[in-house]
PDB file of C-alpha atoms and ligand atoms in Angstrom:
ATOM      1  CA  MET A   1     -23.800 153.424   4.431  1.00 92.00           C
ATOM      2  CA  ILE A   2     -20.807 153.063   2.099  1.00 96.00           C
ATOM      3  CA  GLY A   3     -17.409 152.494   3.629  1.00 97.00           C
ATOM      4  CA  ARG A   4     -13.945 152.373   2.099  1.00 98.00           C
ATOM      5  CA  LEU A   5     -13.144 152.846  -1.554  1.00 98.00           C
ATOM      6  CA  ASN A   6     -12.289 149.234  -2.426  1.00 97.00           C
ATOM      7  CA  HIS A   7     -10.952 149.902  -5.913  1.00 97.00           C
ATOM      8  CA  VAL A   8     -11.085 152.035  -9.010  1.00 98.00           C
ATOM      9  CA  ALA A   9     -11.400 149.991 -12.210  1.00 98.00           C
ATOM     10  CA  ILE A  10      -9.739 151.182 -15.406  1.00 98.00           C
ATOM     11  CA  ALA A  11     -10.466 149.520 -18.739  1.00 98.00           C
ATOM     12  CA  VAL A  12      -7.268 149.241 -20.774  1.00 98.00           C
ATOM     13  CA  PRO A  13      -6.596 148.220 -24.372  1.00 97.00           C
ATOM     14  CA  ASP A  14      -3.154 146.800 -23.497  1.00 97.00           C
ATOM     15  CA  LEU A  15      -2.876 145.070 -20.137  1.00 97.00           C
ATOM     16  CA  GLU A  16       0.889 144.520 -20.352  1.00 97.00           C
ATOM     17  CA  ALA A  17       1.544 148.177 -21.152  1.00 98.00           C
ATOM     18  CA  ALA A  18      -0.687 149.385 -18.319  1.00 98.00           C
ATOM     19  CA  ALA A  19       0.930 146.996 -15.824  1.00 98.00           C
ATOM     20  CA  ALA A  20       4.423 147.986 -16.927  1.00 98.00           C
ATOM     21  CA  GLN A  21       3.638 151.690 -16.681  1.00 98.00           C
ATOM     22  CA  TYR A  22       2.253 151.435 -13.151  1.00 98.00           C
ATOM     23  CA  ARG A  23       5.129 149.161 -12.064  1.00 98.00           C
ATOM     24  CA  ASP A  24       8.046 150.941 -13.757  1.00 98.00           C
ATOM     25  CA  ALA A  25       7.010 154.596 -14.070  1.00 98.00           C
ATOM     26  CA  LEU A  26       4.756 154.928 -11.022  1.00 98.00           C
ATOM     27  CA  GLY A  27       6.603 152.402  -8.865  1.00 98.00           C
ATOM     28  CA  ALA A  28       3.437 150.605  -7.789  1.00 98.00           C
ATOM     29  CA  SER A  29       3.040 147.030  -6.600  1.00 98.00           C
ATOM     30  CA  VAL A  30       1.447 145.290  -9.597  1.00 98.00           C
ATOM     31  CA  GLY A  31       0.057 141.755  -9.483  1.00 97.00           C
ATOM     32  CA  PRO A  32      -0.144 139.149 -12.256  1.00 97.00           C
ATOM     33  CA  ALA A  33      -2.793 139.053 -14.993  1.00 97.00           C
ATOM     34  CA  VAL A  34      -5.658 136.768 -13.973  1.00 95.00           C
ATOM     35  CA  ASP A  35      -8.324 135.511 -16.377  1.00 95.00           C
ATOM     36  CA  GLN A  36     -11.850 135.635 -15.019  1.00 92.00           C
ATOM     37  CA  PRO A  37     -13.914 133.818 -17.647  1.00 91.00           C
ATOM     38  CA  ASP A  38     -17.113 134.121 -15.584  1.00 86.00           C
ATOM     39  CA  HIS A  39     -16.826 137.905 -15.835  1.00 88.00           C
ATOM     40  CA  GLY A  40     -15.443 138.124 -19.378  1.00 93.00           C
ATOM     41  CA  VAL A  41     -12.332 139.976 -18.264  1.00 95.00           C
ATOM     42  CA  THR A  42      -8.654 139.582 -17.563  1.00 96.00           C
ATOM     43  CA  VAL A  43      -7.666 141.637 -14.530  1.00 96.00           C
ATOM     44  CA  VAL A  44      -4.487 143.009 -13.021  1.00 97.00           C
ATOM     45  CA  PHE A  45      -4.611 144.435  -9.510  1.00 96.00           C
ATOM     46  CA  VAL A  46      -2.396 147.288  -8.431  1.00 98.00           C
ATOM     47  CA  ASP A  47      -2.043 147.512  -4.653  1.00 98.00           C
ATOM     48  CA  LEU A  48      -1.884 151.021  -3.255  1.00 98.00           C
ATOM     49  CA  PRO A  49      -1.543 151.852   0.441  1.00 97.00           C
ATOM     50  CA  ASN A  50      -5.171 152.955   0.756  1.00 97.00           C
ATOM     51  CA  THR A  51      -7.002 151.178  -2.076  1.00 98.00           C
ATOM     52  CA  LYS A  52      -6.500 149.195  -5.283  1.00 97.00           C
ATOM     53  CA  ILE A  53      -6.564 149.876  -8.985  1.00 98.00           C
ATOM     54  CA  GLU A  54      -8.098 147.138 -11.114  1.00 97.00           C
ATOM     55  CA  PHE A  55      -7.119 147.022 -14.774  1.00 98.00           C
ATOM     56  CA  LEU A  56      -9.772 145.361 -16.921  1.00 97.00           C
ATOM     57  CA  HIS A  57      -9.196 143.881 -20.346  1.00 97.00           C
ATOM     58  CA  PRO A  58     -11.801 142.009 -22.422  1.00 97.00           C
ATOM     59  CA  LEU A  59     -11.703 138.211 -22.359  1.00 97.00           C
ATOM     60  CA  GLY A  60     -13.817 136.243 -24.809  1.00 91.00           C
ATOM     61  CA  ALA A  61     -16.464 137.278 -27.283  1.00 85.00           C
ATOM     62  CA  ASP A  62     -19.131 138.666 -24.934  1.00 88.00           C
ATOM     63  CA  SER A  63     -16.960 140.746 -22.633  1.00 93.00           C
ATOM     64  CA  PRO A  64     -18.965 143.393 -20.770  1.00 89.00           C
ATOM     65  CA  ILE A  65     -16.165 145.917 -21.298  1.00 94.00           C
ATOM     66  CA  ALA A  66     -15.699 145.440 -25.057  1.00 95.00           C
ATOM     67  CA  GLY A  67     -18.252 148.154 -25.819  1.00 94.00           C
ATOM     68  CA  PHE A  68     -16.657 150.528 -23.330  1.00 95.00           C
ATOM     69  CA  LEU A  69     -13.256 150.109 -24.982  1.00 96.00           C
ATOM     70  CA  ALA A  70     -14.797 150.532 -28.435  1.00 96.00           C
ATOM     71  CA  LYS A  71     -16.065 153.949 -27.264  1.00 96.00           C
ATOM     72  CA  ASN A  72     -12.870 154.726 -25.324  1.00 97.00           C
ATOM     73  CA  PRO A  73     -10.057 153.182 -27.373  1.00 97.00           C
ATOM     74  CA  ALA A  74      -7.303 154.660 -25.190  1.00 97.00           C
ATOM     75  CA  GLY A  75      -8.955 153.160 -22.088  1.00 98.00           C
ATOM     76  CA  GLY A  76     -10.679 154.996 -19.269  1.00 98.00           C
ATOM     77  CA  MET A  77     -12.141 154.821 -15.805  1.00 98.00           C
ATOM     78  CA  HIS A  78     -14.787 152.113 -15.859  1.00 97.00           C
ATOM     79  CA  HIS A  79     -16.187 152.036 -12.301  1.00 97.00           C
ATOM     80  CA  VAL A  80     -15.551 152.759  -8.659  1.00 98.00           C
ATOM     81  CA  CYS A  81     -16.202 150.178  -5.952  1.00 97.00           C
ATOM     82  CA  TYR A  82     -17.365 151.050  -2.456  1.00 98.00           C
ATOM     83  CA  GLU A  83     -17.531 148.635   0.437  1.00 98.00           C
ATOM     84  CA  VAL A  84     -20.779 147.950   2.296  1.00 98.00           C
ATOM     85  CA  ASP A  85     -21.504 145.772   5.338  1.00 97.00           C
ATOM     86  CA  ASP A  86     -24.796 144.338   4.071  1.00 97.00           C
ATOM     87  CA  ILE A  87     -25.280 144.361   0.323  1.00 97.00           C
ATOM     88  CA  ARG A  88     -28.965 143.411   0.329  1.00 97.00           C
ATOM     89  CA  ALA A  89     -29.817 146.112   2.860  1.00 97.00           C
ATOM     90  CA  ALA A  90     -27.849 148.587   0.738  1.00 97.00           C
ATOM     91  CA  ARG A  91     -29.696 147.485  -2.392  1.00 97.00           C
ATOM     92  CA  ASP A  92     -33.114 147.795  -0.749  1.00 97.00           C
ATOM     93  CA  ARG A  93     -32.331 151.294   0.483  1.00 96.00           C
ATOM     94  CA  LEU A  94     -31.070 152.346  -2.955  1.00 96.00           C
ATOM     95  CA  VAL A  95     -34.083 150.930  -4.774  1.00 95.00           C
ATOM     96  CA  GLU A  96     -36.326 152.861  -2.369  1.00 96.00           C
ATOM     97  CA  THR A  97     -34.567 156.065  -3.415  1.00 95.00           C
ATOM     98  CA  GLY A  98     -35.181 155.250  -7.086  1.00 94.00           C
ATOM     99  CA  ALA A  99     -31.682 154.073  -8.023  1.00 94.00           C
ATOM    100  CA  ARG A 100     -31.445 151.367 -10.658  1.00 96.00           C
ATOM    101  CA  VAL A 101     -29.543 148.181  -9.887  1.00 96.00           C
ATOM    102  CA  LEU A 102     -28.140 146.518 -13.005  1.00 95.00           C
ATOM    103  CA  GLY A 103     -29.013 142.962 -13.964  1.00 92.00           C
ATOM    104  CA  ASP A 104     -31.662 141.082 -12.006  1.00 94.00           C
ATOM    105  CA  GLY A 105     -30.917 143.005  -8.810  1.00 92.00           C
ATOM    106  CA  GLU A 106     -29.428 140.002  -7.026  1.00 94.00           C
ATOM    107  CA  PRO A 107     -25.818 140.211  -5.799  1.00 95.00           C
ATOM    108  CA  LYS A 108     -23.298 138.207  -7.844  1.00 92.00           C
ATOM    109  CA  ILE A 109     -19.919 136.897  -6.761  1.00 90.00           C
ATOM    110  CA  GLY A 110     -17.447 139.486  -8.013  1.00 85.00           C
ATOM    111  CA  ALA A 111     -13.803 139.549  -8.968  1.00 79.00           C
ATOM    112  CA  HIS A 112     -12.674 139.212  -5.336  1.00 82.00           C
ATOM    113  CA  GLY A 113     -14.982 136.314  -4.463  1.00 88.00           C
ATOM    114  CA  LYS A 114     -17.394 138.569  -2.566  1.00 93.00           C
ATOM    115  CA  PRO A 115     -21.002 139.590  -3.363  1.00 96.00           C
ATOM    116  CA  VAL A 116     -21.260 142.633  -5.609  1.00 96.00           C
ATOM    117  CA  LEU A 117     -23.905 144.773  -7.302  1.00 96.00           C
ATOM    118  CA  PHE A 118     -23.645 147.464  -9.949  1.00 96.00           C
ATOM    119  CA  LEU A 119     -25.671 150.688  -9.979  1.00 97.00           C
ATOM    120  CA  HIS A 120     -26.679 152.527 -13.115  1.00 96.00           C
ATOM    121  CA  PRO A 121     -24.196 155.305 -13.977  1.00 95.00           C
ATOM    122  CA  LYS A 122     -26.980 157.688 -14.986  1.00 95.00           C
ATOM    123  CA  ASP A 123     -28.223 157.595 -11.388  1.00 94.00           C
ATOM    124  CA  PHE A 124     -24.742 158.258  -9.939  1.00 95.00           C
ATOM    125  CA  THR A 125     -23.136 161.306 -11.507  1.00 96.00           C
ATOM    126  CA  GLY A 126     -22.312 159.438 -14.694  1.00 96.00           C
ATOM    127  CA  VAL A 127     -20.106 156.844 -12.984  1.00 97.00           C
ATOM    128  CA  LEU A 128     -20.795 153.132 -12.802  1.00 97.00           C
ATOM    129  CA  VAL A 129     -20.798 152.222  -9.086  1.00 97.00           C
ATOM    130  CA  GLU A 130     -19.998 148.766  -7.752  1.00 97.00           C
ATOM    131  CA  LEU A 131     -20.925 147.841  -4.201  1.00 97.00           C
ATOM    132  CA  GLU A 132     -19.017 145.022  -2.566  1.00 97.00           C
ATOM    133  CA  GLU A 133     -19.955 143.335   0.685  1.00 97.00           C
ATOM    134  CA  VAL A 134     -16.913 142.942   2.885  1.00 94.00           C
TER     135      VAL A 134
HETATM  136 CO1   CO B 201     -14.749 146.163  -9.709  1.00 92.46          CO
END
């Protein structure tokens, strides 16, 4: 059902430092910082030949990643995102298997302008999983 790894998201306490490290030390292609007020994050995308890295930094008072950074002050892997062809079909199949979909279970428009869902990390080997319809 799942297809390509779309991105790995890393929560970072210092977006500029993370971007500079990936650009200068790792030699990666690093995009600009983009505020996404609807999602409570500022993001920087790192383009790799086979996938992307998404740096997440809290934006605003109710950022969904503020708690994660409080527990992981140095930053850490926040989620992985897999591509699916049909997000509602994927959700229905997952719910049938007992997996928990976060929120109200309806796909939301994600950071790339496409429908996304998040699956509970306790149901997926301790890792928050994002599904994105492509
Ligand atoms: Co993501």
